PDB file of C-alpha atoms in Angstrom:
ATOM      1  CA  MET W   1       6.484 -34.654  -1.423  1.00  0.00           C
ATOM      2  CA  ASP W   2       6.114 -33.680   2.400  1.00  0.00           C
ATOM      3  CA  ILE W   3       4.659 -29.986   2.389  1.00  0.00           C
ATOM      4  CA  ARG W   4       6.390 -29.475   5.647  1.00  0.00           C
ATOM      5  CA  HIS W   5       9.688 -30.167   4.064  1.00  0.00           C
ATOM      6  CA  LEU W   6       8.831 -27.628   1.426  1.00  0.00           C
ATOM      7  CA  THR W   7       7.821 -25.126   3.953  1.00  0.00           C
ATOM      8  CA  TYR W   8      11.023 -25.708   5.967  1.00  0.00           C
ATOM      9  CA  PHE W   9      13.132 -25.051   2.587  1.00  0.00           C
ATOM     10  CA  ILE W  10      11.302 -21.880   2.016  1.00  0.00           C
ATOM     11  CA  GLU W  11      12.003 -20.652   5.275  1.00  0.00           C
ATOM     12  CA  VAL W  12      15.837 -21.361   4.847  1.00  0.00           C
ATOM     13  CA  ALA W  13      15.593 -19.634   1.299  1.00  0.00           C
ATOM     14  CA  LYS W  14      13.839 -16.645   3.006  1.00  0.00           C
ATOM     15  CA  TYR W  15      16.366 -16.094   5.704  1.00  0.00           C
ATOM     16  CA  LYS W  16      19.301 -17.507   3.629  1.00  0.00           C
ATOM     17  CA  SER W  17      20.582 -19.020   7.038  1.00  0.00           C
ATOM     18  CA  PHE W  18      19.808 -22.384   8.670  1.00  0.00           C
ATOM     19  CA  THR W  19      20.234 -20.732  12.094  1.00  0.00           C
ATOM     20  CA  LYS W  20      17.680 -18.076  11.566  1.00  0.00           C
ATOM     21  CA  ALA W  21      15.298 -20.511   9.869  1.00  0.00           C
ATOM     22  CA  SER W  22      15.484 -22.958  12.745  1.00  0.00           C
ATOM     23  CA  ARG W  23      14.661 -20.373  15.357  1.00  0.00           C
ATOM     24  CA  SER W  24      11.721 -19.256  13.270  1.00  0.00           C
ATOM     25  CA  LEU W  25      10.521 -22.654  12.960  1.00  0.00           C
ATOM     26  CA  HIS W  26      11.361 -23.748  16.625  1.00  0.00           C
ATOM     27  CA  LEU W  27      13.383 -26.750  15.313  1.00  0.00           C
ATOM     28  CA  SER W  28      17.102 -27.670  15.730  1.00  0.00           C
ATOM     29  CA  GLN W  29      19.444 -26.541  13.003  1.00  0.00           C
ATOM     30  CA  SER W  30      20.644 -30.265  12.747  1.00  0.00           C
ATOM     31  CA  THR W  31      16.868 -31.383  12.190  1.00  0.00           C
ATOM     32  CA  LEU W  32      16.308 -28.651   9.684  1.00  0.00           C
ATOM     33  CA  SER W  33      19.455 -29.613   7.626  1.00  0.00           C
ATOM     34  CA  LYS W  34      18.410 -33.207   7.359  1.00  0.00           C
ATOM     35  CA  VAL W  35      14.937 -32.202   6.206  1.00  0.00           C
ATOM     36  CA  VAL W  36      16.477 -29.968   3.499  1.00  0.00           C
ATOM     37  CA  LYS W  37      19.066 -32.841   2.507  1.00  0.00           C
ATOM     38  CA  SER W  38      16.036 -35.178   2.331  1.00  0.00           C
ATOM     39  CA  LEU W  39      14.211 -33.015   0.039  1.00  0.00           C
ATOM     40  CA  GLU W  40      17.263 -32.685  -2.151  1.00  0.00           C
ATOM     41  CA  GLY W  41      17.576 -36.476  -2.062  1.00  0.00           C
ATOM     42  CA  GLU W  42      13.975 -36.781  -3.090  1.00  0.00           C
ATOM     43  CA  LEU W  43      14.046 -34.296  -5.876  1.00  0.00           C
ATOM     44  CA  ASN W  44      17.548 -35.784  -6.855  1.00  0.00           C
ATOM     45  CA  VAL W  45      19.262 -32.194  -7.158  1.00  0.00           C
ATOM     46  CA  GLU W  46      21.040 -29.686  -5.165  1.00  0.00           C
ATOM     47  CA  LEU W  47      18.969 -26.820  -3.774  1.00  0.00           C
ATOM     48  CA  ILE W  48      21.567 -25.013  -1.765  1.00  0.00           C
ATOM     49  CA  ASP W  49      24.926 -23.906  -2.597  1.00  0.00           C
ATOM     50  CA  ARG W  50      26.800 -24.589   0.746  1.00  0.00           C
ATOM     51  CA  SER W  51      30.469 -23.574  -0.698  1.00  0.00           C
ATOM     52  CA  ALA W  52      29.931 -19.984   0.114  1.00  0.00           C
ATOM     53  CA  LYS W  53      29.863 -18.262   3.651  1.00  0.00           C
ATOM     54  CA  LYS W  54      26.425 -17.171   3.116  1.00  0.00           C
ATOM     55  CA  ILE W  55      23.719 -19.650   1.785  1.00  0.00           C
ATOM     56  CA  GLU W  56      22.799 -18.882  -1.925  1.00  0.00           C
ATOM     57  CA  LEU W  57      20.191 -21.134  -3.886  1.00  0.00           C
ATOM     58  CA  THR W  58      21.217 -23.081  -6.716  1.00  0.00           C
ATOM     59  CA  ASP W  59      19.391 -22.540 -10.166  1.00  0.00           C
ATOM     60  CA  ALA W  60      17.245 -25.488  -9.127  1.00  0.00           C
ATOM     61  CA  GLY W  61      16.715 -24.100  -5.639  1.00  0.00           C
ATOM     62  CA  GLU W  62      15.343 -20.826  -7.317  1.00  0.00           C
ATOM     63  CA  ILE W  63      12.882 -22.813  -9.331  1.00  0.00           C
ATOM     64  CA  VAL W  64      11.748 -25.014  -6.072  1.00  0.00           C
ATOM     65  CA  LEU W  65      11.433 -21.823  -4.180  1.00  0.00           C
ATOM     66  CA  ALA W  66       9.181 -19.806  -6.952  1.00  0.00           C
ATOM     67  CA  GLU W  67       6.890 -23.107  -7.236  1.00  0.00           C
ATOM     68  CA  GLY W  68       6.947 -23.864  -3.611  1.00  0.00           C
ATOM     69  CA  GLU W  69       5.499 -20.387  -2.793  1.00  0.00           C
ATOM     70  CA  MET W  70       2.742 -20.647  -5.432  1.00  0.00           C
ATOM     71  CA  ILE W  71       1.908 -24.125  -3.890  1.00  0.00           C
ATOM     72  CA  MET W  72       1.856 -22.599  -0.389  1.00  0.00           C
ATOM     73  CA  GLU W  73      -0.325 -19.557  -1.599  1.00  0.00           C
ATOM     74  CA  SER W  74      -2.838 -22.109  -3.196  1.00  0.00           C
ATOM     75  CA  LEU W  75      -2.903 -24.154  -0.091  1.00  0.00           C
ATOM     76  CA  ASN W  76      -3.775 -20.775   1.913  1.00  0.00           C
ATOM     77  CA  ASP W  77      -6.482 -20.044  -0.735  1.00  0.00           C
ATOM     78  CA  LEU W  78      -7.810 -23.543  -0.159  1.00  0.00           C
ATOM     79  CA  SER W  79      -7.935 -22.911   3.515  1.00  0.00           C
ATOM     80  CA  ILE W  80      -9.755 -19.503   2.960  1.00  0.00           C
ATOM     81  CA  HIS W  81     -12.281 -21.090   0.614  1.00  0.00           C
ATOM     82  CA  LEU W  82     -13.046 -24.068   3.262  1.00  0.00           C
ATOM     83  CA  TYR W  83     -13.330 -21.420   6.091  1.00  0.00           C
ATOM     84  CA  ASP W  84     -15.633 -19.209   4.301  1.00  0.00           C
ATOM     85  CA  LEU W  85     -17.927 -22.121   3.115  1.00  0.00           C
ATOM     86  CA  MET W  86     -18.246 -23.114   6.907  1.00  0.00           C
ATOM     87  CA  ASN W  87     -18.459 -19.665   8.290  1.00  0.00           C
ATOM     88  CA  LEU W  88     -20.357 -17.490   5.918  1.00  0.00           C
ATOM     89  CA  LYS W  89     -19.476 -14.033   6.190  1.00  0.00           C
ATOM     90  CA  LYS W  90     -16.850 -14.387   8.708  1.00  0.00           C
ATOM     91  CA  GLY W  91     -13.333 -13.749   8.300  1.00  0.00           C
ATOM     92  CA  LYS W  92     -10.809 -11.288   8.184  1.00  0.00           C
ATOM     93  CA  ILE W  93      -9.578  -8.408   5.521  1.00  0.00           C
ATOM     94  CA  LYS W  94      -6.241  -7.242   5.327  1.00  0.00           C
ATOM     95  CA  ILE W  95      -5.961  -3.791   3.468  1.00  0.00           C
ATOM     96  CA  GLY W  96      -3.085  -1.452   2.870  1.00  0.00           C
ATOM     97  CA  ILE W  97      -3.668   2.199   2.793  1.00  0.00           C
ATOM     98  CA  PRO W  98      -1.328   5.476   2.566  1.00  0.00           C
ATOM     99  CA  PRO W  99      -1.811   7.407   5.671  1.00  0.00           C
ATOM    100  CA  ILE W 100      -3.260  10.435   4.260  1.00  0.00           C
ATOM    101  CA  ILE W 101      -6.300   8.136   2.959  1.00  0.00           C
ATOM    102  CA  GLY W 102      -6.596   6.489   6.165  1.00  0.00           C
ATOM    103  CA  PHE W 103      -7.736   9.391   8.378  1.00  0.00           C
ATOM    104  CA  LEU W 104      -9.824  11.176   5.394  1.00  0.00           C
ATOM    105  CA  PHE W 105     -11.967   8.078   4.818  1.00  0.00           C
ATOM    106  CA  PHE W 106     -11.475   5.093   6.792  1.00  0.00           C
ATOM    107  CA  PRO W 107     -12.886   5.856  10.485  1.00  0.00           C
ATOM    108  CA  LYS W 108     -16.322   6.087   8.977  1.00  0.00           C
ATOM    109  CA  ILE W 109     -16.067   3.352   6.556  1.00  0.00           C
ATOM    110  CA  ILE W 110     -14.787   0.917   9.265  1.00  0.00           C
ATOM    111  CA  LYS W 111     -17.415   1.764  11.774  1.00  0.00           C
ATOM    112  CA  GLY W 112     -20.198   1.406   9.014  1.00  0.00           C
ATOM    113  CA  PHE W 113     -18.938  -2.043   7.890  1.00  0.00           C
ATOM    114  CA  ASN W 114     -18.454  -3.277  11.264  1.00  0.00           C
ATOM    115  CA  ASN W 115     -21.849  -2.411  12.368  1.00  0.00           C
ATOM    116  CA  LEU W 116     -23.173  -4.408   9.476  1.00  0.00           C
ATOM    117  CA  TYR W 117     -20.754  -7.364   9.713  1.00  0.00           C
ATOM    118  CA  PRO W 118     -19.473  -7.561  13.197  1.00  0.00           C
ATOM    119  CA  ASP W 119     -17.792 -10.925  12.628  1.00  0.00           C
ATOM    120  CA  ILE W 120     -15.538  -9.683   9.708  1.00  0.00           C
ATOM    121  CA  LYS W 121     -12.472  -8.379  11.145  1.00  0.00           C
ATOM    122  CA  ILE W 122     -10.567  -5.617   9.144  1.00  0.00           C
ATOM    123  CA  LYS W 123      -7.022  -5.027   9.694  1.00  0.00           C
ATOM    124  CA  LEU W 124      -5.282  -1.777   8.386  1.00  0.00           C
ATOM    125  CA  PHE W 125      -1.776  -1.493   7.200  1.00  0.00           C
ATOM    126  CA  GLU W 126      -0.505   2.019   6.641  1.00  0.00           C
ATOM    127  CA  ASP W 127       2.308   2.409   4.104  1.00  0.00           C
ATOM    128  CA  ASP W 128       3.140   4.214   0.834  1.00  0.00           C
ATOM    129  CA  SER W 129       1.567   3.114  -2.489  1.00  0.00           C
ATOM    130  CA  LYS W 130       4.620   1.374  -3.898  1.00  0.00           C
ATOM    131  CA  LYS W 131       4.815  -0.943  -0.861  1.00  0.00           C
ATOM    132  CA  VAL W 132       0.979  -1.308  -0.802  1.00  0.00           C
ATOM    133  CA  LYS W 133       1.100  -2.590  -4.519  1.00  0.00           C
ATOM    134  CA  GLN W 134       4.103  -4.996  -3.790  1.00  0.00           C
ATOM    135  CA  GLU W 135       2.291  -6.422  -0.925  1.00  0.00           C
ATOM    136  CA  ILE W 136      -0.825  -6.972  -2.984  1.00  0.00           C
ATOM    137  CA  LYS W 137       1.533  -8.742  -5.710  1.00  0.00           C
ATOM    138  CA  ASP W 138       3.154 -10.803  -2.746  1.00  0.00           C
ATOM    139  CA  GLY W 139      -0.220 -11.990  -1.462  1.00  0.00           C
ATOM    140  CA  ILE W 140       0.465 -10.139   2.005  1.00  0.00           C
ATOM    141  CA  LEU W 141      -2.641  -8.015   1.619  1.00  0.00           C
ATOM    142  CA  ASP W 142      -6.095  -8.725   0.321  1.00  0.00           C
ATOM    143  CA  LEU W 143      -6.854  -5.057  -0.941  1.00  0.00           C
ATOM    144  CA  GLY W 144      -4.920  -1.780  -1.157  1.00  0.00           C
ATOM    145  CA  VAL W 145      -5.920   1.691  -1.612  1.00  0.00           C
ATOM    146  CA  VAL W 146      -3.529   3.302  -4.334  1.00  0.00           C
ATOM    147  CA  MET W 147      -3.473   6.406  -6.750  1.00  0.00           C
ATOM    148  CA  LEU W 148      -4.899   5.481 -10.221  1.00  0.00           C
ATOM    149  CA  PRO W 149      -4.157   4.375 -12.856  1.00  0.00           C
ATOM    150  CA  VAL W 150      -2.244   1.114 -12.096  1.00  0.00           C
ATOM    151  CA  ASP W 151      -1.527  -1.828 -14.605  1.00  0.00           C
ATOM    152  CA  GLU W 152      -4.664  -3.521 -14.897  1.00  0.00           C
ATOM    153  CA  LYS W 153      -2.938  -6.783 -16.110  1.00  0.00           C
ATOM    154  CA  GLU W 154      -1.525  -7.026 -12.735  1.00  0.00           C
ATOM    155  CA  PHE W 155      -4.635  -5.969 -10.578  1.00  0.00           C
ATOM    156  CA  ASP W 156      -8.187  -5.752 -10.359  1.00  0.00           C
ATOM    157  CA  VAL W 157      -9.456  -2.228  -9.928  1.00  0.00           C
ATOM    158  CA  VAL W 158     -12.383  -0.830  -8.030  1.00  0.00           C
ATOM    159  CA  PRO W 159     -12.541   2.848  -8.287  1.00  0.00           C
ATOM    160  CA  PHE W 160     -13.019   4.733  -4.957  1.00  0.00           C
ATOM    161  CA  VAL W 161     -12.603   8.542  -4.870  1.00  0.00           C
ATOM    162  CA  TYR W 162     -12.348  11.088  -7.425  1.00  0.00           C
ATOM    163  CA  GLU W 163     -11.123  14.394  -6.081  1.00  0.00           C
ATOM    164  CA  GLU W 164      -8.608  17.137  -7.107  1.00  0.00           C
ATOM    165  CA  LEU W 165      -5.433  18.311  -5.313  1.00  0.00           C
ATOM    166  CA  SER W 166      -5.045  21.976  -4.138  1.00  0.00           C
ATOM    167  CA  LEU W 167      -2.593  24.255  -3.191  1.00  0.00           C
ATOM    168  CA  PHE W 168      -2.127  24.927   0.622  1.00  0.00           C
ATOM    169  CA  VAL W 169      -0.425  27.965   1.998  1.00  0.00           C
ATOM    170  CA  HIS W 170      -0.004  30.140   5.086  1.00  0.00           C
ATOM    171  CA  HIS W 171      -2.940  32.670   5.178  1.00  0.00           C
ATOM    172  CA  SER W 172      -0.099  35.550   4.854  1.00  0.00           C
ATOM    173  CA  HIS W 173       1.084  34.162   1.495  1.00  0.00           C
ATOM    174  CA  PRO W 174       0.298  36.346  -1.620  1.00  0.00           C
ATOM    175  CA  LEU W 175      -1.688  33.418  -3.082  1.00  0.00           C
ATOM    176  CA  ALA W 176      -3.847  32.732   0.011  1.00  0.00           C
ATOM    177  CA  GLN W 177      -6.690  35.087  -1.065  1.00  0.00           C
ATOM    178  CA  ARG W 178      -6.751  34.037  -4.853  1.00  0.00           C
ATOM    179  CA  GLU W 179      -9.670  31.933  -6.098  1.00  0.00           C
ATOM    180  CA  LYS W 180      -7.492  29.802  -8.119  1.00  0.00           C
ATOM    181  CA  VAL W 181      -3.686  29.485  -8.957  1.00  0.00           C
ATOM    182  CA  GLU W 182      -1.654  28.054 -11.969  1.00  0.00           C
ATOM    183  CA  MET W 183       1.235  25.427 -11.375  1.00  0.00           C
ATOM    184  CA  LYS W 184       3.623  27.916 -13.094  1.00  0.00           C
ATOM    185  CA  GLU W 185       2.982  30.655 -10.527  1.00  0.00           C
ATOM    186  CA  LEU W 186       4.606  28.300  -7.844  1.00  0.00           C
ATOM    187  CA  GLN W 187       8.098  28.066  -9.308  1.00  0.00           C
ATOM    188  CA  ASN W 188       9.627  30.558  -6.684  1.00  0.00           C
ATOM    189  CA  ASP W 189       8.081  28.778  -3.705  1.00  0.00           C
ATOM    190  CA  THR W 190       9.577  26.467  -1.242  1.00  0.00           C
ATOM    191  CA  PHE W 191       7.803  22.964  -1.113  1.00  0.00           C
ATOM    192  CA  ILE W 192       7.013  20.817   1.718  1.00  0.00           C
ATOM    193  CA  LEU W 193       6.170  17.272   0.397  1.00  0.00           C
ATOM    194  CA  PHE W 194       5.527  13.638   1.303  1.00  0.00           C
ATOM    195  CA  LYS W 195       8.620  11.495   0.955  1.00  0.00           C
ATOM    196  CA  LYS W 196       9.654  10.056  -2.302  1.00  0.00           C
ATOM    197  CA  ASP W 197       8.092   6.732  -1.580  1.00  0.00           C
ATOM    198  CA  PHE W 198       4.594   8.388  -1.680  1.00  0.00           C
ATOM    199  CA  ALA W 199       2.937   8.254  -5.185  1.00  0.00           C
ATOM    200  CA  ILE W 200       1.734  11.946  -4.581  1.00  0.00           C
ATOM    201  CA  HIS W 201       5.300  13.069  -4.337  1.00  0.00           C
ATOM    202  CA  GLU W 202       6.314  11.783  -7.868  1.00  0.00           C
ATOM    203  CA  LEU W 203       2.708  13.228  -9.242  1.00  0.00           C
ATOM    204  CA  ILE W 204       3.602  16.800  -7.830  1.00  0.00           C
ATOM    205  CA  ILE W 205       7.278  16.684  -9.263  1.00  0.00           C
ATOM    206  CA  GLN W 206       5.932  15.613 -12.607  1.00  0.00           C
ATOM    207  CA  GLU W 207       3.114  18.530 -12.495  1.00  0.00           C
ATOM    208  CA  CYS W 208       5.803  21.070 -11.596  1.00  0.00           C
ATOM    209  CA  GLU W 209       8.170  19.877 -14.501  1.00  0.00           C
ATOM    210  CA  ARG W 210       5.112  20.081 -16.847  1.00  0.00           C
ATOM    211  CA  ALA W 211       4.570  23.710 -15.715  1.00  0.00           C
ATOM    212  CA  GLY W 212       8.380  24.415 -16.475  1.00  0.00           C
ATOM    213  CA  PHE W 213      10.147  24.298 -13.329  1.00  0.00           C
ATOM    214  CA  ARG W 214      11.814  21.759 -10.798  1.00  0.00           C
ATOM    215  CA  PRO W 215      10.473  22.534  -7.248  1.00  0.00           C
ATOM    216  CA  GLU W 216      12.658  23.612  -4.456  1.00  0.00           C
ATOM    217  CA  ILE W 217      11.945  21.105  -1.674  1.00  0.00           C
ATOM    218  CA  ALA W 218      12.738  22.278   2.002  1.00  0.00           C
ATOM    219  CA  TYR W 219      11.183  19.227   3.740  1.00  0.00           C
ATOM    220  CA  GLU W 220       9.831  15.937   3.233  1.00  0.00           C
ATOM    221  CA  SER W 221       7.688  13.915   5.745  1.00  0.00           C
ATOM    222  CA  SER W 222       5.454  10.861   5.844  1.00  0.00           C
ATOM    223  CA  GLU W 223       2.983  12.465   7.915  1.00  0.00           C
ATOM    224  CA  TRP W 224       0.452  14.973   6.541  1.00  0.00           C
ATOM    225  CA  ASP W 225      -0.129  16.680  10.039  1.00  0.00           C
ATOM    226  CA  PHE W 226       3.895  17.463  10.072  1.00  0.00           C
ATOM    227  CA  ILE W 227       3.392  19.048   6.746  1.00  0.00           C
ATOM    228  CA  SER W 228       0.526  21.162   7.763  1.00  0.00           C
ATOM    229  CA  GLY W 229       1.982  22.249  10.928  1.00  0.00           C
ATOM    230  CA  MET W 230       5.063  23.423   8.858  1.00  0.00           C
ATOM    231  CA  ILE W 231       2.648  25.316   6.509  1.00  0.00           C
ATOM    232  CA  GLY W 232       1.148  26.907   9.404  1.00  0.00           C
ATOM    233  CA  GLU W 233       4.556  28.190  10.510  1.00  0.00           C
ATOM    234  CA  ASN W 234       4.932  29.766   7.109  1.00  0.00           C
ATOM    235  CA  LEU W 235       7.877  27.492   6.227  1.00  0.00           C
ATOM    236  CA  GLY W 236       6.703  26.467   2.717  1.00  0.00           C
ATOM    237  CA  ILE W 237       3.686  25.447   0.669  1.00  0.00           C
ATOM    238  CA  SER W 238       2.278  21.945  -0.145  1.00  0.00           C
ATOM    239  CA  ILE W 239      -0.153  20.244  -2.505  1.00  0.00           C
ATOM    240  CA  PHE W 240      -2.728  18.285  -0.707  1.00  0.00           C
ATOM    241  CA  PRO W 241      -6.120  16.519  -1.592  1.00  0.00           C
ATOM    242  CA  LYS W 242      -9.019  18.943  -1.476  1.00  0.00           C
ATOM    243  CA  PRO W 243     -10.617  17.321   1.386  1.00  0.00           C
ATOM    244  CA  ILE W 244      -7.779  17.976   3.735  1.00  0.00           C
ATOM    245  CA  GLY W 245      -8.970  21.638   3.713  1.00  0.00           C
ATOM    246  CA  LYS W 246     -11.674  20.667   6.264  1.00  0.00           C
ATOM    247  CA  ARG W 247      -9.003  19.106   8.411  1.00  0.00           C
ATOM    248  CA  VAL W 248      -6.451  22.099   8.843  1.00  0.00           C
ATOM    249  CA  ASP W 249      -6.579  25.091  10.932  1.00  0.00           C
ATOM    250  CA  GLN W 250      -8.504  27.439   8.301  1.00  0.00           C
ATOM    251  CA  ASP W 251      -7.383  30.629  10.271  1.00  0.00           C
ATOM    252  CA  LEU W 252      -3.588  29.725   9.447  1.00  0.00           C
ATOM    253  CA  ILE W 253      -3.798  27.697   6.250  1.00  0.00           C
ATOM    254  CA  LYS W 254      -5.788  28.535   3.024  1.00  0.00           C
ATOM    255  CA  ALA W 255      -6.667  26.043   0.409  1.00  0.00           C
ATOM    256  CA  VAL W 256      -6.499  27.308  -3.282  1.00  0.00           C
ATOM    257  CA  PRO W 257      -7.786  25.075  -6.240  1.00  0.00           C
ATOM    258  CA  ILE W 258      -5.100  24.698  -8.997  1.00  0.00           C
ATOM    259  CA  VAL W 259      -6.066  25.199 -12.643  1.00  0.00           C
ATOM    260  CA  ASN W 260      -4.362  25.213 -15.922  1.00  0.00           C
ATOM    261  CA  PRO W 261      -3.968  22.176 -15.653  1.00  0.00           C
ATOM    262  CA  SER W 262      -6.398  20.951 -12.790  1.00  0.00           C
ATOM    263  CA  PHE W 263      -4.723  18.373 -10.602  1.00  0.00           C
ATOM    264  CA  PRO W 264      -6.680  14.920 -10.332  1.00  0.00           C
ATOM    265  CA  TRP W 265      -6.633  12.643  -7.454  1.00  0.00           C
ATOM    266  CA  HIS W 266      -8.134   9.474  -8.198  1.00  0.00           C
ATOM    267  CA  LEU W 267      -8.055   6.422  -5.966  1.00  0.00           C
ATOM    268  CA  GLY W 268      -9.014   3.014  -6.197  1.00  0.00           C
ATOM    269  CA  PHE W 269      -9.106  -0.394  -4.353  1.00  0.00           C
ATOM    270  CA  ILE W 270      -6.654  -2.946  -5.876  1.00  0.00           C
ATOM    271  CA  SER W 271      -6.290  -6.551  -5.509  1.00  0.00           C
ATOM    272  CA  LYS W 272      -4.019  -9.357  -7.028  1.00  0.00           C
ATOM    273  CA  LYS W 273      -5.304 -10.381 -10.602  1.00  0.00           C
ATOM    274  CA  LYS W 274      -6.919 -13.884 -10.526  1.00  0.00           C
ATOM    275  CA  LYS W 275      -6.423 -14.102  -6.611  1.00  0.00           C
ATOM    276  CA  PHE W 276      -9.511 -15.720  -4.824  1.00  0.00           C
ATOM    277  CA  ALA W 277     -11.489 -12.998  -3.261  1.00  0.00           C
ATOM    278  CA  SER W 278     -13.391 -14.360  -0.032  1.00  0.00           C
ATOM    279  CA  PRO W 279     -16.794 -13.621   0.546  1.00  0.00           C
ATOM    280  CA  ALA W 280     -15.657 -11.196   3.161  1.00  0.00           C
ATOM    281  CA  VAL W 281     -13.538  -9.163   0.777  1.00  0.00           C
ATOM    282  CA  ARG W 282     -16.520  -9.234  -1.888  1.00  0.00           C
ATOM    283  CA  GLU W 283     -18.905  -8.024   0.795  1.00  0.00           C
ATOM    284  CA  PHE W 284     -16.451  -5.139   1.738  1.00  0.00           C
ATOM    285  CA  ILE W 285     -16.042  -4.075  -2.042  1.00  0.00           C
ATOM    286  CA  GLN W 286     -19.881  -4.024  -2.394  1.00  0.00           C
ATOM    287  CA  TYR W 287     -20.244  -1.904   0.777  1.00  0.00           C
ATOM    288  CA  ILE W 288     -17.685   0.496  -0.321  1.00  0.00           C
ATOM    289  CA  SER W 289     -19.357   0.781  -3.961  1.00  0.00           C
ATOM    290  CA  ALA W 290     -22.715   1.413  -2.508  1.00  0.00           C
ATOM    291  CA  GLU W 291     -21.351   3.998   0.166  1.00  0.00           C
ATOM    292  CA  LEU W 292     -18.888   5.876  -1.594  1.00  0.00           C
ATOM    293  CA  PRO W 293     -19.748   5.690  -5.392  1.00  0.00           C
ATOM    294  CA  PRO W 294     -17.488   7.223  -8.010  1.00  0.00           C
ATOM    295  CA  GLU W 295     -17.900  11.216  -8.449  1.00  0.00           C
ATOM    296  CA  SER W 296     -19.177  11.480  -4.906  1.00  0.00           C
TER     297      SER W 296
END
């Protein structure tokens, strides 16, 4: 089987269109159609149902697509192995991070790692935890930072940060001068939260419900600085990781520890189970483990 033919079929299956796939591959549509026909002839089975207006895969096509993607991933891993063998400690690392984690920890991490390994290039992709986990599963990212716990049957996990979440309120709020606050005391407040795709959103909802109430949510955003700005205008309260307290305007916003129960915020680096980790990725994990040990 010609690997190029398999690659072309995967592209058609991805776009569900010969036209879009041909543009992506810079091939004529007729050439692409002939290649897929040739692959079907070689396998002696129809891969695409051409009777519908929109391309659909046959059952056999679904099998070839799934197996083909695994073959292409294996070939990519082979290329990484060979590259790293010839270029020790060179390469690139693709890391997915939620925005709030990026600005808290990564500028210092990236600078320190680049000083040690200037030939290892790190690419950061900001997104919510759910998407980060999916892109780790799909092999798009090498590493991701997410809230723990995760399914360790699917991911290898390296603990990264152990912190707690705190209440953030306007300085005029009745709870602003308190040394600590319980979740049940927040039931009459208006919340400003990260969007539903963010793991921290779900965590806050769960803890409110455990305290006996469903929070009233006035605004949702994917940007922590927007949320803190809204708190600074006294438009609601929010719950953030404790380190955020050093980044907000402390004359306007007060951070108050949450107790009964305390609010854990545990993060970890995850990678796809059994996926080859390049020397560059392994060096990065070792660096993180040394520089930011758990309980720091």
